[in-house]
Coordinates of C-alpha atoms and ligand atoms in Angstrom, one line a residue:
M1 CA 94.7 110.9 152.7
P2 CA 94.5 110.5 149.0
A3 CA 97.0 108.2 147.1
D4 CA 99.1 110.6 145.2
L5 CA 99.3 110.0 141.1
F6 CA 103.4 110.5 141.7
D7 CA 103.5 107.8 144.1
K8 CA 104.5 105.8 140.8
V9 CA 107.5 108.4 139.6
Q10 CA 109.0 107.9 143.3
N11 CA 108.7 103.7 142.8
Y12 CA 110.0 103.4 139.7
T13 CA 113.5 102.5 140.6
L14 CA 114.9 99.7 137.4
A15 CA 115.6 102.5 135.0
R16 CA 117.7 104.2 138.1
D17 CA 119.3 101.0 139.3
A18 CA 120.3 100.4 136.0
M19 CA 122.5 103.8 135.6
A20 CA 124.1 102.8 139.4
R21 CA 125.3 100.1 138.1
G22 CA 126.5 101.6 134.6
V23 CA 124.3 99.0 132.3
Y24 CA 121.9 101.6 131.6
P25 CA 121.0 101.1 127.2
Y26 CA 118.5 103.5 126.4
F27 CA 118.4 107.4 125.5
Q28 CA 122.3 107.2 124.4
A29 CA 123.5 109.9 122.7
L30 CA 125.4 109.5 118.8
Q31 CA 127.5 112.2 118.5
N32 CA 127.3 111.4 114.4
S33 CA 126.1 108.6 112.7
E34 CA 127.2 108.3 109.5
G35 CA 125.2 104.8 108.3
A36 CA 127.8 102.0 108.5
T37 CA 129.6 103.7 111.5
A38 CA 129.1 105.9 114.1
L39 CA 130.5 108.1 117.1
F40 CA 129.0 107.1 120.5
Q41 CA 130.6 107.8 123.9
G42 CA 132.9 109.5 121.9
K43 CA 134.2 106.3 120.1
E44 CA 133.8 105.5 116.8
V45 CA 131.5 102.2 116.1
I46 CA 130.1 99.8 113.9
M47 CA 126.5 100.9 113.2
L48 CA 124.8 97.1 113.3
G49 CA 121.6 98.9 115.1
S50 CA 119.9 101.3 112.9
N51 CA 117.2 101.1 110.5
N52 CA 119.4 103.0 107.5
Y53 CA 118.5 99.5 105.9
L54 CA 120.1 101.7 102.3
G55 CA 122.0 104.0 104.2
L56 CA 120.2 106.8 102.5
T57 CA 120.5 109.2 105.7
T58 CA 123.6 111.0 104.6
H59 CA 123.6 110.5 100.4
P60 CA 124.3 113.7 98.8
K61 CA 121.2 113.7 96.6
V62 CA 119.2 113.8 100.4
R63 CA 120.8 115.9 102.0
Q64 CA 120.7 118.8 99.0
A65 CA 116.8 117.9 98.7
A66 CA 115.8 118.4 102.6
A67 CA 118.0 121.5 102.4
D68 CA 116.3 122.8 99.4
A69 CA 113.2 122.3 100.4
V70 CA 113.9 123.7 104.1
L71 CA 115.4 126.7 102.0
E72 CA 111.9 126.9 99.6
Y73 CA 109.3 126.4 101.9
G74 CA 110.7 126.6 105.3
T75 CA 111.1 125.0 108.2
S76 CA 107.5 123.6 109.2
C77 CA 103.8 123.7 107.7
T78 CA 101.9 124.6 111.5
G79 CA 98.7 122.7 110.2
S80 CA 97.4 119.3 109.4
R81 CA 96.8 118.1 105.8
F82 CA 93.3 118.5 106.5
L83 CA 93.7 122.3 107.0
N84 CA 96.7 124.8 106.0
G85 CA 99.2 121.8 105.7
T86 CA 99.2 120.7 102.7
L87 CA 101.6 121.5 100.3
E88 CA 101.7 120.9 96.4
L89 CA 104.9 118.9 98.0
H90 CA 102.6 116.6 100.3
L91 CA 100.3 116.0 97.2
E92 CA 103.7 115.1 94.8
L93 CA 104.4 112.7 97.2
E94 CA 101.5 110.9 97.4
R95 CA 101.9 110.6 93.7
R96 CA 105.0 109.2 93.7
L97 CA 104.2 106.8 96.5
A98 CA 101.1 106.1 94.9
R99 CA 103.5 105.1 91.4
F100 CA 106.4 103.4 93.8
M101 CA 104.1 100.4 95.4
Q102 CA 101.7 100.6 92.0
T103 CA 98.7 101.2 93.9
E104 CA 95.6 103.1 93.6
A105 CA 97.1 105.9 95.8
A106 CA 98.9 106.9 98.9
L107 CA 98.2 108.5 102.1
T108 CA 100.7 110.4 104.0
F109 CA 100.8 111.2 108.3
T110 CA 103.6 112.6 109.9
T111 CA 105.4 109.2 111.4
G112 CA 104.7 105.7 111.1
Y113 CA 103.5 105.3 114.1
Q114 CA 100.8 107.8 113.9
T115 CA 99.6 106.0 110.0
N116 CA 99.2 102.6 111.7
V117 CA 96.9 104.5 114.5
G118 CA 95.1 106.6 112.6
T119 CA 94.2 103.9 109.8
I120 CA 93.0 101.6 112.5
S121 CA 91.5 103.5 114.7
A122 CA 89.3 105.4 111.3
L123 CA 88.4 102.0 110.2
V124 CA 87.8 99.4 112.5
G125 CA 84.2 101.2 114.3
K126 CA 81.9 99.5 116.9
G127 CA 80.7 95.8 115.9
D128 CA 83.6 95.7 114.0
Y129 CA 87.0 93.8 114.5
V130 CA 90.4 94.2 113.9
I131 CA 92.5 90.4 114.4
I132 CA 96.4 91.1 114.5
D133 CA 99.7 88.8 115.0
K134 CA 100.8 88.8 119.0
E135 CA 104.1 89.9 117.4
D136 CA 102.5 93.0 115.8
H137 CA 103.7 96.5 116.5
A138 CA 103.1 98.9 119.3
S139 CA 101.6 100.5 117.2
I140 CA 99.3 98.4 116.0
V141 CA 98.0 97.7 119.1
D142 CA 97.1 101.0 120.1
G143 CA 95.2 101.8 116.4
C144 CA 93.3 98.4 117.9
L145 CA 92.6 100.2 121.5
M146 CA 91.4 103.3 120.2
A147 CA 89.0 102.0 117.5
F148 CA 85.7 101.4 118.5
G149 CA 86.4 97.7 118.0
E150 CA 87.4 94.2 119.5
M151 CA 90.9 92.9 118.9
R152 CA 91.4 89.9 118.8
R153 CA 95.2 88.1 118.6
F154 CA 96.7 85.1 117.0
N155 CA 99.8 83.2 117.7
H156 CA 103.1 84.9 116.2
N157 CA 103.1 83.7 112.6
D158 CA 100.7 80.7 113.0
T159 CA 98.0 80.5 110.3
S160 CA 95.9 77.9 112.2
S161 CA 95.5 80.3 115.0
L162 CA 94.2 82.6 113.1
E163 CA 91.0 80.9 111.3
V164 CA 90.6 79.7 115.4
Q165 CA 90.2 83.7 116.3
L166 CA 87.9 84.6 112.6
S167 CA 86.4 81.5 112.6
R168 CA 85.0 82.9 116.8
L169 CA 83.9 86.2 114.7
P170 CA 80.3 86.5 114.0
E171 CA 79.6 86.4 109.9
D172 CA 78.4 89.7 109.5
A173 CA 80.7 91.6 110.9
G174 CA 83.9 93.6 109.5
K175 CA 86.7 92.9 109.8
L176 CA 90.2 93.7 109.4
V177 CA 93.1 91.2 110.0
V178 CA 96.5 93.6 110.3
V179 CA 99.7 91.7 110.2
D180 CA 104.1 92.7 109.7
G181 CA 105.7 92.0 106.6
V182 CA 108.7 92.6 108.2
Y183 CA 108.7 91.5 111.9
S184 CA 111.1 94.7 113.6
M185 CA 112.6 92.1 116.3
G186 CA 112.8 88.3 115.1
G187 CA 114.1 89.6 111.1
D188 CA 111.1 86.7 110.2
I189 CA 108.2 87.5 107.5
A190 CA 104.6 86.3 107.4
P191 CA 103.7 84.2 105.4
L192 CA 101.1 86.3 103.4
P193 CA 100.0 83.5 101.0
E194 CA 98.3 81.6 104.2
I195 CA 97.2 84.8 106.0
V196 CA 95.1 86.4 103.1
R197 CA 93.9 82.8 102.1
I198 CA 92.7 82.4 105.3
A199 CA 91.2 85.9 105.6
K200 CA 89.2 86.1 102.3
K201 CA 88.2 83.1 103.8
Y202 CA 86.3 84.0 106.3
G203 CA 85.5 87.5 104.3
A204 CA 88.3 90.0 105.9
R205 CA 90.1 93.0 105.0
I206 CA 94.0 92.8 104.9
M207 CA 96.5 94.9 106.2
V208 CA 100.7 95.1 106.2
D209 CA 102.6 96.7 108.2
D210 CA 105.6 96.8 105.5
A211 CA 108.2 99.4 107.8
H212 CA 110.8 97.0 107.6
G213 CA 110.2 95.6 103.4
I214 CA 109.3 98.7 102.2
G215 CA 112.7 99.8 100.4
V216 CA 114.1 96.3 101.2
T217 CA 112.2 93.1 100.5
G218 CA 110.3 92.3 96.4
P219 CA 110.9 93.9 93.4
M220 CA 112.4 97.5 93.2
G221 CA 111.6 96.9 97.6
R222 CA 108.0 97.3 97.6
G223 CA 107.8 95.5 100.3
T224 CA 106.6 91.9 101.8
A225 CA 103.3 91.6 99.1
A226 CA 105.3 92.7 96.0
H227 CA 107.7 89.6 97.4
F228 CA 104.6 87.4 97.5
G229 CA 102.9 89.0 94.0
L230 CA 100.3 89.6 96.5
M231 CA 99.8 92.8 95.9
D232 CA 95.8 93.1 94.5
Q233 CA 95.1 91.0 97.2
V234 CA 96.1 92.9 100.1
D235 CA 93.9 95.4 100.6
I236 CA 96.5 98.3 102.3
V237 CA 99.9 98.5 102.6
M238 CA 101.6 100.7 105.3
G239 CA 104.7 102.1 105.1
T240 CA 107.1 104.3 107.1
F241 CA 110.1 107.1 106.0
S242 CA 112.1 107.2 108.7
K243 CA 113.5 103.6 107.7
S244 CA 114.7 102.7 103.8
F245 CA 114.0 106.4 103.3
A246 CA 115.9 108.1 105.2
S247 CA 113.5 110.8 107.2
V248 CA 110.5 110.4 109.4
G249 CA 106.5 110.2 108.3
G250 CA 105.0 107.0 107.4
Y251 CA 102.0 106.9 104.7
I252 CA 99.3 103.4 103.7
A253 CA 98.8 102.9 99.8
G254 CA 95.5 101.0 98.7
K255 CA 92.1 101.1 97.0
A256 CA 91.2 105.2 96.5
D257 CA 88.1 105.1 98.1
V258 CA 89.0 103.8 101.4
L259 CA 92.1 105.9 101.6
H260 CA 89.6 108.7 101.3
Y261 CA 87.6 107.6 104.2
V262 CA 90.6 107.4 106.6
Q263 CA 91.5 110.7 105.5
H264 CA 88.2 111.7 106.5
H265 CA 88.1 109.7 109.7
A266 CA 92.1 109.4 111.2
R267 CA 92.2 111.9 114.1
A268 CA 95.7 110.5 113.6
L269 CA 96.0 112.4 110.4
M270 CA 93.4 115.7 110.7
F271 CA 94.7 116.0 114.0
S272 CA 98.0 116.6 114.3
A273 CA 100.2 118.6 112.0
S274 CA 102.0 117.6 108.5
L275 CA 104.7 116.1 107.3
P276 CA 107.9 118.6 107.4
P277 CA 108.9 120.0 103.5
A278 CA 112.4 118.4 104.6
N279 CA 111.0 115.1 105.3
A280 CA 108.6 115.1 102.3
A281 CA 111.1 115.8 100.1
T282 CA 113.4 113.7 101.2
V283 CA 111.3 110.4 100.1
M284 CA 110.9 112.3 96.7
A285 CA 114.8 112.2 97.0
C286 CA 115.2 108.7 97.6
L287 CA 112.6 107.3 95.7
D288 CA 114.4 109.0 92.6
I289 CA 117.5 106.9 94.0
I290 CA 115.8 103.7 94.0
E291 CA 114.3 103.6 91.3
E292 CA 117.4 104.7 89.6
D293 CA 119.3 101.8 90.7
P294 CA 118.4 99.7 93.1
S295 CA 121.2 97.7 93.1
M296 CA 121.8 99.2 96.5
I297 CA 119.0 96.6 98.0
D298 CA 120.8 93.6 96.0
R299 CA 123.9 94.9 98.4
L300 CA 121.8 95.2 102.4
W301 CA 120.8 91.6 101.3
E302 CA 124.8 90.8 100.5
N303 CA 125.3 92.0 103.5
A304 CA 122.5 90.3 105.2
N305 CA 123.0 87.2 104.8
F306 CA 127.3 87.5 104.9
M307 CA 126.0 88.4 108.9
R308 CA 123.3 85.1 109.2
E309 CA 125.6 82.8 107.7
S310 CA 128.9 83.3 109.8
L311 CA 126.3 84.2 113.5
T312 CA 124.8 81.0 112.6
R313 CA 128.3 78.5 111.2
M314 CA 129.4 80.8 115.5
G315 CA 126.9 79.5 117.0
F316 CA 124.7 82.3 118.0
D317 CA 120.9 82.0 118.6
T318 CA 119.9 84.2 115.3
G319 CA 116.0 81.9 115.4
R320 CA 113.7 83.0 112.7
S321 CA 115.3 85.4 110.4
N322 CA 115.6 85.8 107.1
T323 CA 115.2 89.5 105.8
P324 CA 118.2 92.4 107.1
I325 CA 116.9 92.2 111.2
I326 CA 118.9 89.3 112.5
P327 CA 118.3 88.9 116.9
I328 CA 120.9 87.2 118.6
I329 CA 119.4 85.6 121.3
I330 CA 121.1 85.6 124.1
G331 CA 118.3 84.9 127.2
E332 CA 118.7 86.4 130.1
D333 CA 118.4 90.0 130.3
L334 CA 121.5 90.4 132.5
R335 CA 123.7 88.9 130.3
T336 CA 122.1 90.9 127.6
V337 CA 122.2 94.2 128.6
L338 CA 126.2 92.9 129.8
A339 CA 127.0 92.4 126.0
W340 CA 126.1 95.6 125.1
R341 CA 128.5 97.3 126.7
A342 CA 131.2 94.6 126.0
L343 CA 130.3 95.3 122.0
A344 CA 130.1 98.8 122.3
D345 CA 133.5 99.2 124.1
G346 CA 134.7 97.1 121.9
G347 CA 133.2 99.0 118.6
V348 CA 129.8 97.6 117.7
Y349 CA 126.8 99.2 118.3
V350 CA 123.3 96.8 118.5
N351 CA 120.2 97.2 120.8
P352 CA 119.7 95.0 123.7
V353 CA 115.9 94.5 123.7
V354 CA 114.8 92.8 127.1
P355 CA 111.2 92.5 128.2
P356 CA 108.5 93.5 127.3
G357 CA 110.0 94.1 123.8
V358 CA 110.8 90.2 124.0
P359 CA 108.9 87.3 125.7
A360 CA 111.1 86.9 129.2
N361 CA 114.7 85.0 128.9
K362 CA 113.9 85.3 125.7
S363 CA 116.3 88.9 125.5
L364 CA 118.4 89.7 122.1
L365 CA 120.6 91.5 121.3
R366 CA 119.1 93.3 117.9
T367 CA 121.4 93.5 114.4
S368 CA 120.4 94.9 111.8
Y369 CA 122.4 96.1 108.3
T370 CA 122.7 98.1 105.5
A371 CA 124.0 98.3 102.3
T372 CA 126.7 101.3 102.3
Q373 CA 128.6 98.1 105.0
K374 CA 131.5 97.4 103.3
R375 CA 133.0 93.6 104.1
E376 CA 135.2 95.0 106.8
H377 CA 133.1 96.7 108.8
L378 CA 131.1 93.4 109.1
V379 CA 134.3 91.1 109.6
R380 CA 135.7 93.4 112.6
A381 CA 132.1 93.6 113.4
L382 CA 132.2 89.2 114.1
E383 CA 135.4 89.3 115.8
V384 CA 134.2 92.1 118.5
L385 CA 130.9 89.2 118.7
A386 CA 133.2 86.2 119.0
D387 CA 135.9 88.3 121.5
V388 CA 133.0 89.3 123.8
A389 CA 130.7 85.4 123.1
E390 CA 134.1 84.1 124.9
R391 CA 134.6 86.6 127.7
L392 CA 131.1 86.0 128.9
D393 CA 130.9 82.2 128.1
L394 CA 127.4 83.6 125.9
I395 CA 127.3 80.2 124.1
P396 CA 129.1 77.6 125.8
E397 CA 128.4 74.8 123.5
H398 CA 130.7 76.5 120.8
R399 CA 133.1 77.8 122.9
S400 CA 136.7 77.0 121.3
Q401 CA 135.4 76.7 117.7
L402 CA 134.7 81.0 117.9
K403 CA 137.4 82.6 116.6
E404 CA 138.1 80.3 113.7
S405 CA 134.9 80.4 112.4
V406 CA 134.6 84.4 112.0
G407 CA 134.2 85.4 108.5
Ligands
PLP1 C1 106.6 97.7 112.4 C2 107.1 98.5 113.2 N1 105.9 99.8 112.5 C3 105.7 101.1 112.7 C4 106.2 101.7 113.1 C5 106.5 103.8 113.6 O1 107.0 104.1 112.6 P1 107.3 105.4 113.0 O2 108.9 104.7 113.9 O3 108.5 105.3 111.7 O4 106.3 105.8 113.3 C6 108.1 100.8 113.3 C7 108.6 102.1 114.5 O5 109.4 101.7 114.5 C8 108.1 99.6 113.0 O6 108.6 98.8 113.4

């Protein structure tokens, strides 16, 4: 009897077991999400689990731009950028992005995921190498798997490990180093000056995935490379529209000739329908707002810094975070999921992350912050966190002083 392909379907019980125990945290619907707060399972929750860093998803000008674009262009382009799916709107957006990033050109894709997959697989050909950080985003890994070249990985943010990997490669091979600017789970920043120095020593090109850096760090929110003053040293900056830009989609910014090549070789761009008009218009409205008044970036950092200082004082382990992504490292999977459940019941929404999202015994609650959160939202969230930590005894060594150190 040949094996049935669907045997694995019957044998997959992990998610159903968690559902039966009432501790299944994924694919759960939000009834509404205003930005700072949301409606979850019929209850208002303080939102510490979005990537809506600037809180622009509900900004009146952004909503209006999306609605106007639907009325003017309809709901879809029904084709890829390559053929019938390019509107003047896409070209205008690319010009705006290039101006914002201060690069020669920008190229948009339909999702951030496709941006990485398409760009890396287009550039890393047979005989080339792509060298990535072990904590790089899954879309980077998938881009490497789709490329004809070979992938090498170095230890997270460990520049000597990067150098070891580069030194083992043939001198005359093409090489691309790809790092996240801001790591999406740990909330730590790549040591870009040293990465650039080493990559250049070995003749490697550099790409930075700044999904969590654009709109968040650097002058005007131009991202991690701009933060380090390295925009002219990094070959490609990748960004998404699904975070600070309140939309969906992605882009790369860099030299016009490199983007021209990617545009004609990236299968994820050429064989997938283009960004819908409303999504493109949303990003342009966000750019208008940021360029007019970038002070919302300061408010985001005030909120994030207040929370990091408070959480650390209370005794939570926030790892190496130094951005608006602040993990609360719990360790054990079950305790992490129980803490998620108790926080949701108490009115605080966070994202539980268990392996393979993080290494074994490093499960965490991913919290992330928004410019539009008010101090009272954050203080309330800290009170609920203190209460849950006490009830579940999450940090025994700080048990007695948890509540006094809130706020
Ligand atoms: C670092 C990083 N890169 C790429 C992506 C993919 O972007 P998108 O969700 O916009 O497709 C994400 C989003 O999860 C991300 O965190």
